[in-house]
Amino acid sequence: MTTISLPKTLTFAAALALTGCAKSYLVLLEDHDGSTGKVIFSGANSETVVEQAGFGAALDNSKTVFKVEQEKINKDFGRALASEPVLPEIFLLYFETGGTKLTAESAALIPKIIETAGKHPAADISVIGHTDTVGDAGKNEKLANERAVQVSRLFDPSKLDVKEVAVTSHGEKNLLIKTGDETSEPRNRRVEVTIR
């Protein structure tokens, strides 16, 4: 019996079973975050370890590890790699104190967020509003919702392929930076946008 272990949860490897005289092999690929894990390929009396992206191992217990050129990876695994779903992307937008005006830095991010939403077919978007702890908790809940609703209007279904935009308010209950009550903290005055 042959087993393949992927010690790192996100390790990305592709395996290909070929017919004819070509041998089946797997290749270790770089993860989306730029890191590389490890693949341990073990049989009855042998173990093969692949630890470097772009290297592969034959699936015949020969303990052969070899460099796989990108052109061959594209040829052998291109269709499988192309079918990968687009990864979720998260943005944080920050607000001036006490209202729904974005900071200048966050306003500058808007085009990128819209562009990102356009890359996700049938985008599923979550918009969560937050405040700092200054003021009444009930009013902060309402303010956080107003911020989230304002940001959600960026995703116009007549211009983007949007499946759903879910708007939620956490008010001052889910602080990014833990503070005491009545503390002005700019990083807590935010909207989190997740695009899937």
XYZ file of N, CA and C in Angstrom:
588
model
N 0.836 -1.178 0.000
C 0.000 0.000 0.000
C 0.881 1.241 0.000
N 0.517 2.221 -0.767
C 1.266 3.456 -0.873
C 0.453 4.582 -0.261
N 1.111 5.422 0.521
C 0.423 6.573 1.095
C 1.173 7.839 0.760
N 0.431 8.934 0.684
C 1.025 10.252 0.456
C 0.619 11.124 1.625
N 1.593 11.697 2.321
C 1.328 12.582 3.451
C 1.655 14.005 3.064
N 0.805 14.927 3.483
C 1.036 16.348 3.272
C 1.109 16.983 4.651
N 2.308 17.069 5.269
C 2.426 17.539 6.646
C 1.892 18.945 6.866
N 1.988 19.809 5.923
C 1.492 21.163 6.090
C 0.093 21.212 5.500
N -0.839 21.738 6.253
C -2.237 21.709 5.858
C -2.475 22.252 4.464
N -1.818 23.350 4.119
C -2.115 23.995 2.844
C -1.180 23.571 1.720
N -0.334 22.573 1.977
C 0.579 22.157 0.938
C -0.183 21.809 -0.318
N 0.332 22.298 -1.407
C -0.359 22.152 -2.675
C 0.456 21.247 -3.570
N -0.077 20.104 -3.871
C 0.600 19.170 -4.746
C -0.385 18.673 -5.780
N 0.135 18.328 -6.906
C -0.701 17.781 -7.964
C -0.144 16.424 -8.342
N -1.004 15.475 -8.565
C -0.569 14.144 -8.965
C -1.224 13.794 -10.287
N -0.503 13.082 -11.072
C -0.980 12.745 -12.403
C -0.743 11.273 -12.653
N -1.749 10.576 -13.077
C -1.619 9.180 -13.477
C -1.620 9.129 -14.997
N -0.552 8.645 -15.549
C -0.428 8.590 -16.998
C -0.473 7.149 -17.468
N -0.877 6.950 -18.662
C -0.926 5.605 -19.232
C 0.190 5.449 -20.252
N 0.387 4.265 -20.736
C 1.422 4.014 -21.730
C 2.773 3.940 -21.065
N 3.815 4.408 -21.749
C 5.161 4.297 -21.209
C 5.507 5.410 -20.238
N 4.703 6.486 -20.167
C 4.990 7.559 -19.226
C 4.632 7.120 -17.812
N 5.408 7.588 -16.828
C 5.167 7.221 -15.436
C 4.293 8.250 -14.756
N 3.487 7.765 -13.816
C 2.689 8.668 -13.000
C 3.614 9.360 -12.007
N 3.325 10.595 -11.698
C 4.148 11.327 -10.748
C 3.331 12.391 -10.057
N 3.892 12.904 -8.954
C 3.294 14.066 -8.302
C 4.334 15.165 -8.298
N 3.856 16.393 -8.211
C 4.759 17.531 -8.160
C 4.298 18.449 -7.035
N 5.258 18.964 -6.273
C 4.960 19.901 -5.182
C 4.938 21.313 -5.756
N 3.883 22.040 -5.451
C 3.733 23.405 -5.952
C 3.776 24.386 -4.796
N 4.143 25.593 -5.110
C 4.150 26.662 -4.107
C 2.712 26.962 -3.704
N 2.506 27.177 -2.386
C 1.171 27.551 -1.912
C 0.833 28.968 -2.354
N -0.420 29.328 -2.236
C -0.865 30.663 -2.643
C -0.203 31.759 -1.832
N 0.221 31.432 -0.596
C 0.874 32.455 0.234
C 2.371 32.508 -0.008
N 2.869 31.766 -0.986
C 4.283 31.793 -1.334
C 5.138 30.788 -0.571
N 4.549 30.091 0.379
C 5.317 29.093 1.125
C 5.239 27.739 0.419
N 6.048 26.827 0.895
C 6.039 25.470 0.345
C 6.067 24.486 1.502
N 5.242 23.501 1.451
C 5.209 22.475 2.498
C 6.104 21.313 2.130
N 5.599 20.123 2.371
C 6.377 18.918 2.130
C 5.410 17.789 1.794
N 5.851 16.896 0.922
C 5.069 15.704 0.601
C 5.932 14.498 0.938
N 5.359 13.576 1.719
C 6.050 12.319 2.008
C 5.281 11.215 1.321
N 5.965 10.522 0.449
C 5.363 9.468 -0.353
C 5.970 8.161 0.123
N 5.155 7.315 0.774
C 5.730 6.104 1.343
C 5.032 4.849 0.849
N 5.875 3.836 0.625
C 5.385 2.532 0.203
C 5.747 1.500 1.257
N 5.715 0.219 0.895
C 5.971 -0.857 1.847
C 7.334 -0.719 2.515
N 8.377 -0.487 1.759
C 9.733 -0.414 2.321
C 10.489 0.823 1.886
N 9.787 1.833 1.513
C 10.489 3.021 1.047
C 9.716 4.280 1.416
N 10.455 5.371 1.426
C 9.829 6.661 1.684
C 10.529 7.701 0.822
N 9.749 8.502 0.141
C 10.289 9.563 -0.695
C 9.742 10.885 -0.171
N 10.636 11.853 0.002
C 10.235 13.161 0.523
C 10.505 14.214 -0.541
N 9.482 15.000 -0.828
C 9.620 16.122 -1.753
C 9.390 17.381 -0.930
N 10.402 18.259 -0.882
C 10.330 19.438 -0.020
C 10.502 20.754 -0.764
N 10.694 20.697 -2.056
C 10.961 21.923 -2.801
C 9.943 22.073 -3.923
N 9.375 23.268 -4.007
C 8.394 23.521 -5.069
C 9.033 23.312 -6.431
N 8.270 22.709 -7.318
C 8.761 22.463 -8.669
C 9.488 21.140 -8.801
N 9.533 20.388 -7.718
C 10.140 19.060 -7.779
C 9.043 18.012 -7.630
N 9.267 16.862 -8.226
C 8.272 15.812 -8.218
C 8.875 14.480 -7.853
N 7.989 13.498 -7.703
C 8.415 12.132 -7.400
C 7.559 11.179 -8.199
N 8.209 10.140 -8.693
C 7.482 9.094 -9.401
C 6.629 8.333 -8.396
N 5.460 7.879 -8.813
C 4.552 7.159 -7.914
C 4.763 5.651 -7.982
N 6.006 5.245 -8.236
C 6.286 3.811 -8.365
C 7.234 3.299 -7.289
N 7.379 4.029 -6.187
C 8.264 3.647 -5.087
C 9.734 3.577 -5.485
N 10.110 4.246 -6.552
C 11.513 4.233 -6.967
C 12.350 5.250 -6.200
N 11.732 6.028 -5.343
C 12.400 7.062 -4.553
C 13.064 8.112 -5.438
N 12.558 8.255 -6.629
C 13.128 9.211 -7.572
C 12.488 10.588 -7.371
N 13.321 11.575 -7.060
C 12.861 12.964 -6.963
C 13.536 13.726 -8.085
N 12.762 14.533 -8.783
C 13.328 15.215 -9.953
C 12.691 16.589 -10.129
N 13.423 17.454 -10.792
C 12.934 18.790 -11.110
C 11.906 18.674 -12.233
N 10.801 19.382 -12.080
C 9.770 19.396 -13.122
C 9.699 20.821 -13.669
N 9.995 20.988 -14.917
C 9.975 22.312 -15.534
C 8.546 22.854 -15.571
N 8.429 24.163 -15.450
C 7.116 24.806 -15.433
C 6.306 24.461 -16.692
N 6.983 24.368 -17.794
C 6.286 24.027 -19.049
C 5.623 22.654 -18.948
N 6.313 21.698 -18.325
C 5.732 20.356 -18.162
C 4.579 20.394 -17.149
N 4.748 21.183 -16.083
C 3.652 21.310 -15.106
C 2.414 21.863 -15.805
N 2.628 22.896 -16.603
C 1.491 23.485 -17.327
C 0.854 22.481 -18.279
N 1.698 21.696 -18.952
C 1.177 20.718 -19.918
C 0.396 19.607 -19.206
N 0.972 19.081 -18.122
C 0.355 17.936 -17.448
C -0.774 18.316 -16.490
N -0.667 19.493 -15.857
C -1.641 19.853 -14.825
C -2.415 21.129 -15.130
N -2.177 21.710 -16.281
C -2.771 23.002 -16.605
C -4.279 23.048 -16.455
N -4.957 22.035 -16.926
C -6.436 22.040 -16.847
C -6.901 21.958 -15.394
N -6.233 21.134 -14.600
C -6.619 21.021 -13.187
C -6.343 22.325 -12.450
N -5.197 22.943 -12.724
C -4.858 24.197 -12.059
C -5.809 25.315 -12.463
N -6.245 25.305 -13.707
C -7.165 26.350 -14.185
C -8.539 26.240 -13.537
N -8.879 25.051 -13.044
C -10.205 24.868 -12.442
C -10.231 25.245 -10.960
N -9.093 25.659 -10.417
C -9.059 26.084 -9.013
C -9.983 27.266 -8.784
N -10.743 27.275 -7.709
C -11.576 28.446 -7.425
C -10.721 29.645 -7.040
N -11.241 30.827 -7.294
C -10.553 32.043 -6.890
C -10.603 32.131 -5.366
N -9.486 32.407 -4.728
C -9.441 32.463 -3.267
C -10.178 33.694 -2.733
N -10.786 33.572 -1.541
C -11.437 34.739 -0.936
C -10.408 35.838 -0.655
N -10.859 37.061 -0.745
C -9.984 38.199 -0.435
C -10.683 39.075 0.596
N -9.894 39.596 1.532
C -10.441 40.393 2.636
C -9.824 41.789 2.610
N -10.665 42.769 2.772
C -10.222 44.164 2.826
C -10.748 44.795 4.112
N -9.970 45.704 4.680
C -10.414 46.496 5.817
C -10.460 47.956 5.384
N -11.595 48.580 5.606
C -11.758 50.002 5.312
C -11.968 50.725 6.636
N -11.266 51.827 6.819
C -11.331 52.562 8.087
C -12.062 53.887 7.900
N -12.665 54.353 9.006
C -13.519 55.535 8.961
C -13.020 56.613 9.910
N -13.376 57.857 9.541
C -13.143 58.965 10.461
C -14.055 58.755 11.679
N -13.745 59.376 12.758
C -14.502 59.164 13.988
C -15.943 59.671 13.894
N -16.860 58.890 14.426
C -18.246 59.290 14.614
C -19.123 59.356 13.385
N -18.690 58.854 12.227
C -19.529 58.963 11.037
C -19.213 57.910 10.002
N -19.645 58.179 8.773
C -19.483 57.203 7.696
C -18.484 57.680 6.642
N -17.637 58.637 7.001
C -16.628 59.114 6.054
C -15.373 58.244 6.148
N -14.997 57.663 5.002
C -13.794 56.841 4.957
C -12.554 57.707 5.133
N -11.497 57.124 5.716
C -10.210 57.815 5.726
C -9.721 57.917 4.280
N -8.815 58.814 4.026
C -8.304 58.994 2.658
C -7.650 57.710 2.146
N -6.910 57.025 3.005
C -6.234 55.782 2.586
C -7.260 54.715 2.203
N -8.328 54.629 2.961
C -9.348 53.619 2.658
C -10.132 53.986 1.403
N -10.424 55.262 1.224
C -11.136 55.686 0.005
C -10.311 55.330 -1.233
N -8.990 55.413 -1.112
C -8.127 55.083 -2.242
C -8.163 53.598 -2.583
N -8.614 52.760 -1.651
C -8.692 51.306 -1.882
C -9.938 50.886 -2.673
N -10.914 51.760 -2.765
C -12.202 51.390 -3.373
C -12.054 50.816 -4.789
N -11.292 51.463 -5.683
C -11.171 50.876 -7.035
C -10.624 49.451 -7.022
N -9.657 49.189 -6.141
C -9.090 47.837 -6.064
C -10.139 46.835 -5.580
N -10.957 47.233 -4.627
C -11.986 46.327 -4.102
C -13.009 46.001 -5.195
N -13.409 47.003 -5.934
C -14.378 46.772 -7.020
C -13.757 45.890 -8.097
N -12.500 46.141 -8.415
C -11.808 45.314 -9.407
C -11.738 43.862 -8.937
N -11.450 43.680 -7.660
C -11.379 42.323 -7.107
C -12.735 41.629 -7.200
N -13.794 42.342 -6.856
C -15.134 41.742 -6.941
C -15.439 41.313 -8.366
N -14.939 42.081 -9.333
C -15.164 41.747 -10.733
C -14.469 40.479 -11.184
N -13.437 40.054 -10.439
C -12.700 38.836 -10.796
C -13.349 37.573 -10.245
N -14.311 37.737 -9.349
C -14.967 36.580 -8.736
C -16.310 36.341 -9.422
N -16.436 35.263 -10.175
C -17.731 34.971 -10.787
C -18.778 34.658 -9.711
N -19.969 35.219 -9.853
C -21.040 35.051 -8.855
C -20.506 35.352 -7.459
N -19.945 36.530 -7.302
C -19.287 36.903 -6.041
C -20.243 36.831 -4.861
N -19.738 36.236 -3.785
C -20.446 36.177 -2.507
C -19.687 37.122 -1.581
N -20.326 38.225 -1.206
C -19.617 39.294 -0.503
C -20.221 39.490 0.883
N -19.343 39.573 1.871
C -19.746 39.846 3.241
C -19.201 41.218 3.632
N -20.067 42.060 4.186
C -19.669 43.404 4.616
C -20.075 43.543 6.085
N -19.078 43.695 6.962
C -19.342 43.758 8.399
C -18.850 45.099 8.945
N -19.767 45.827 9.561
C -19.434 47.133 10.106
C -19.068 47.068 11.575
N -18.125 47.946 11.974
C -17.637 47.991 13.355
C -17.441 49.441 13.783
N -17.393 49.654 15.088
C -17.044 50.962 15.640
C -16.018 50.771 16.752
N -15.503 51.903 17.226
C -14.723 51.845 18.464
C -15.711 51.911 19.631
N -15.215 52.118 20.839
C -16.102 52.042 22.009
C -16.552 53.409 22.516
N -16.306 54.454 21.738
C -16.732 55.789 22.155
C -18.235 55.926 21.941
N -18.949 56.305 22.977
C -20.383 56.543 22.847
C -21.232 55.355 23.262
N -22.523 55.516 23.047
C -23.529 54.524 23.429
C -23.436 53.277 22.538
N -23.506 52.092 23.148
C -23.380 50.841 22.390
C -24.484 50.696 21.340
N -25.700 51.097 21.679
C -26.802 50.995 20.727
C -26.598 51.898 19.519
N -26.114 53.105 19.770
C -25.831 54.027 18.657
C -24.656 53.517 17.815
N -23.693 52.894 18.460
C -22.564 52.335 17.704
C -23.005 51.176 16.824
N -23.953 50.393 17.303
C -24.504 49.310 16.482
C -25.129 49.892 15.208
N -25.868 50.972 15.365
C -26.512 51.622 14.224
C -25.470 52.240 13.298
N -24.461 52.897 13.866
C -23.416 53.514 13.048
C -22.643 52.457 12.255
N -22.316 51.354 12.897
C -21.595 50.286 12.202
C -22.425 49.743 11.038
N -23.725 49.637 11.244
C -24.603 49.182 10.161
C -24.624 50.197 9.017
N -24.682 51.496 9.356
C -24.659 52.526 8.305
C -23.366 52.454 7.496
N -22.254 52.238 8.165
C -20.971 52.095 7.452
C -20.999 50.895 6.512
N -21.510 49.772 7.024
C -21.557 48.560 6.202
C -22.490 48.735 5.011
N -23.638 49.343 5.228
C -24.582 49.563 4.126
C -23.955 50.469 3.075
N -23.282 51.515 3.526
C -22.625 52.432 2.580
C -21.613 51.682 1.712
N -20.791 50.850 2.325
C -19.783 50.098 1.572
C -20.449 49.074 0.657
N -21.528 48.472 1.113
C -22.191 47.441 0.293
C -22.708 48.014 -1.026
N -22.968 49.312 -1.074
C -23.473 49.941 -2.309
C -22.414 49.983 -3.409
N -21.174 49.679 -3.064
C -20.124 49.608 -4.086
C -20.367 48.466 -5.064
N -21.068 47.457 -4.608
C -21.195 46.224 -5.390
C -22.518 46.223 -6.146
N -22.576 47.022 -7.169
C -23.778 47.201 -7.983
C -24.005 45.957 -8.848
N -25.099 45.226 -8.596
C -25.337 44.003 -9.371
C -25.548 44.249 -10.854
N -25.864 45.480 -11.248
C -26.016 45.752 -12.681
C -24.654 45.884 -13.377
N -23.595 46.045 -12.562
C -22.252 46.186 -13.141
C -21.328 45.029 -12.787
N -21.670 44.302 -11.747
C -20.825 43.196 -11.296
C -21.652 41.913 -11.223
N -20.958 40.783 -11.383
C -21.607 39.475 -11.236
C -21.630 39.133 -9.745
N -22.671 39.605 -9.050
C -22.778 39.437 -7.607
C -23.912 38.470 -7.285
N -23.566 37.415 -6.559
C -24.583 36.459 -6.122
C -25.300 36.977 -4.884
N -24.506 37.477 -3.928
C -25.101 37.938 -2.674
C -24.173 38.936 -1.986
N -24.774 39.940 -1.360
C -24.033 40.858 -0.501
C -24.714 40.799 0.872
N -24.026 40.240 1.850
C -24.568 40.129 3.210
C -24.011 41.267 4.056
N -24.890 42.041 4.653
C -24.488 43.192 5.461
C -24.790 42.897 6.929
N -23.792 43.106 7.778
C -23.929 42.815 9.201
C -23.294 43.947 10.008
N -23.850 44.200 11.183
C -23.254 45.164 12.102
C -22.817 44.454 13.376
N -21.574 44.672 13.750
C -21.089 44.158 15.037
C -20.966 45.280 16.065
N -21.236 46.521 15.630
C -21.130 47.637 16.564
C -19.767 47.669 17.228
N -19.759 47.794 18.539
C -18.481 47.826 19.275
C -18.169 46.488 19.939
N -18.873 45.409 19.507
C -18.731 44.111 20.173
C -17.553 43.269 19.691
N -17.010 43.571 18.548
C -15.956 42.721 17.982
C -14.769 43.605 17.607
N -14.056 44.039 18.612
C -12.963 44.993 18.411
C -11.755 44.331 17.763
N -11.183 45.007 16.796
C -9.933 44.526 16.207
C -8.794 44.734 17.206
N -8.811 45.879 17.864
C -7.842 46.198 18.913
C -8.609 46.282 20.224
N -8.305 45.396 21.139
C -9.020 45.381 22.421
C -8.750 46.668 23.196
N -9.814 47.318 23.617
C -9.689 48.553 24.395
C -10.767 48.538 25.474
N -10.647 49.472 26.395
C -11.701 49.675 27.370
C -12.808 50.515 26.746
N -13.854 50.740 27.533
C -14.973 51.562 27.055
C -14.516 53.013 26.879
N -15.183 53.699 25.982
C -14.915 55.115 25.694
C -13.474 55.352 25.223
N -13.000 54.456 24.389
C -11.651 54.594 23.834
C -11.721 54.791 22.329
N -11.162 55.898 21.876
C -11.115 56.171 20.437
C -9.947 55.397 19.833
N -10.258 54.412 19.015
C -9.215 53.590 18.382
C -9.524 53.518 16.891
N -8.726 54.190 16.056
C -9.014 54.245 14.613
C -9.151 52.873 13.949
N -8.383 51.887 14.402
C -8.441 50.567 13.740
C -9.715 49.798 14.076
N -10.444 50.249 15.080
C -11.733 49.613 15.376
C -12.881 50.226 14.576
N -12.677 51.402 14.023
C -13.719 52.047 13.202
C -13.551 51.558 11.767
N -14.122 50.407 11.489
C -13.802 49.751 10.222
C -14.991 48.996 9.655
N -14.853 48.657 8.383
C -15.736 47.701 7.720
C -14.844 46.626 7.121
N -15.207 45.383 7.370
C -14.489 44.251 6.790
C -15.261 43.775 5.573
N -14.572 43.683 4.465
C -15.186 43.204 3.223
C -14.510 41.900 2.840
N -15.289 40.851 2.732
C -14.761 39.563 2.281
C -15.439 39.223 0.965
N -14.623 38.978 -0.037
C -15.142 38.660 -1.377
C -14.760 37.222 -1.699
N -15.771 36.394 -1.928
C -15.551 34.975 -2.258
C -16.030 34.705 -3.664
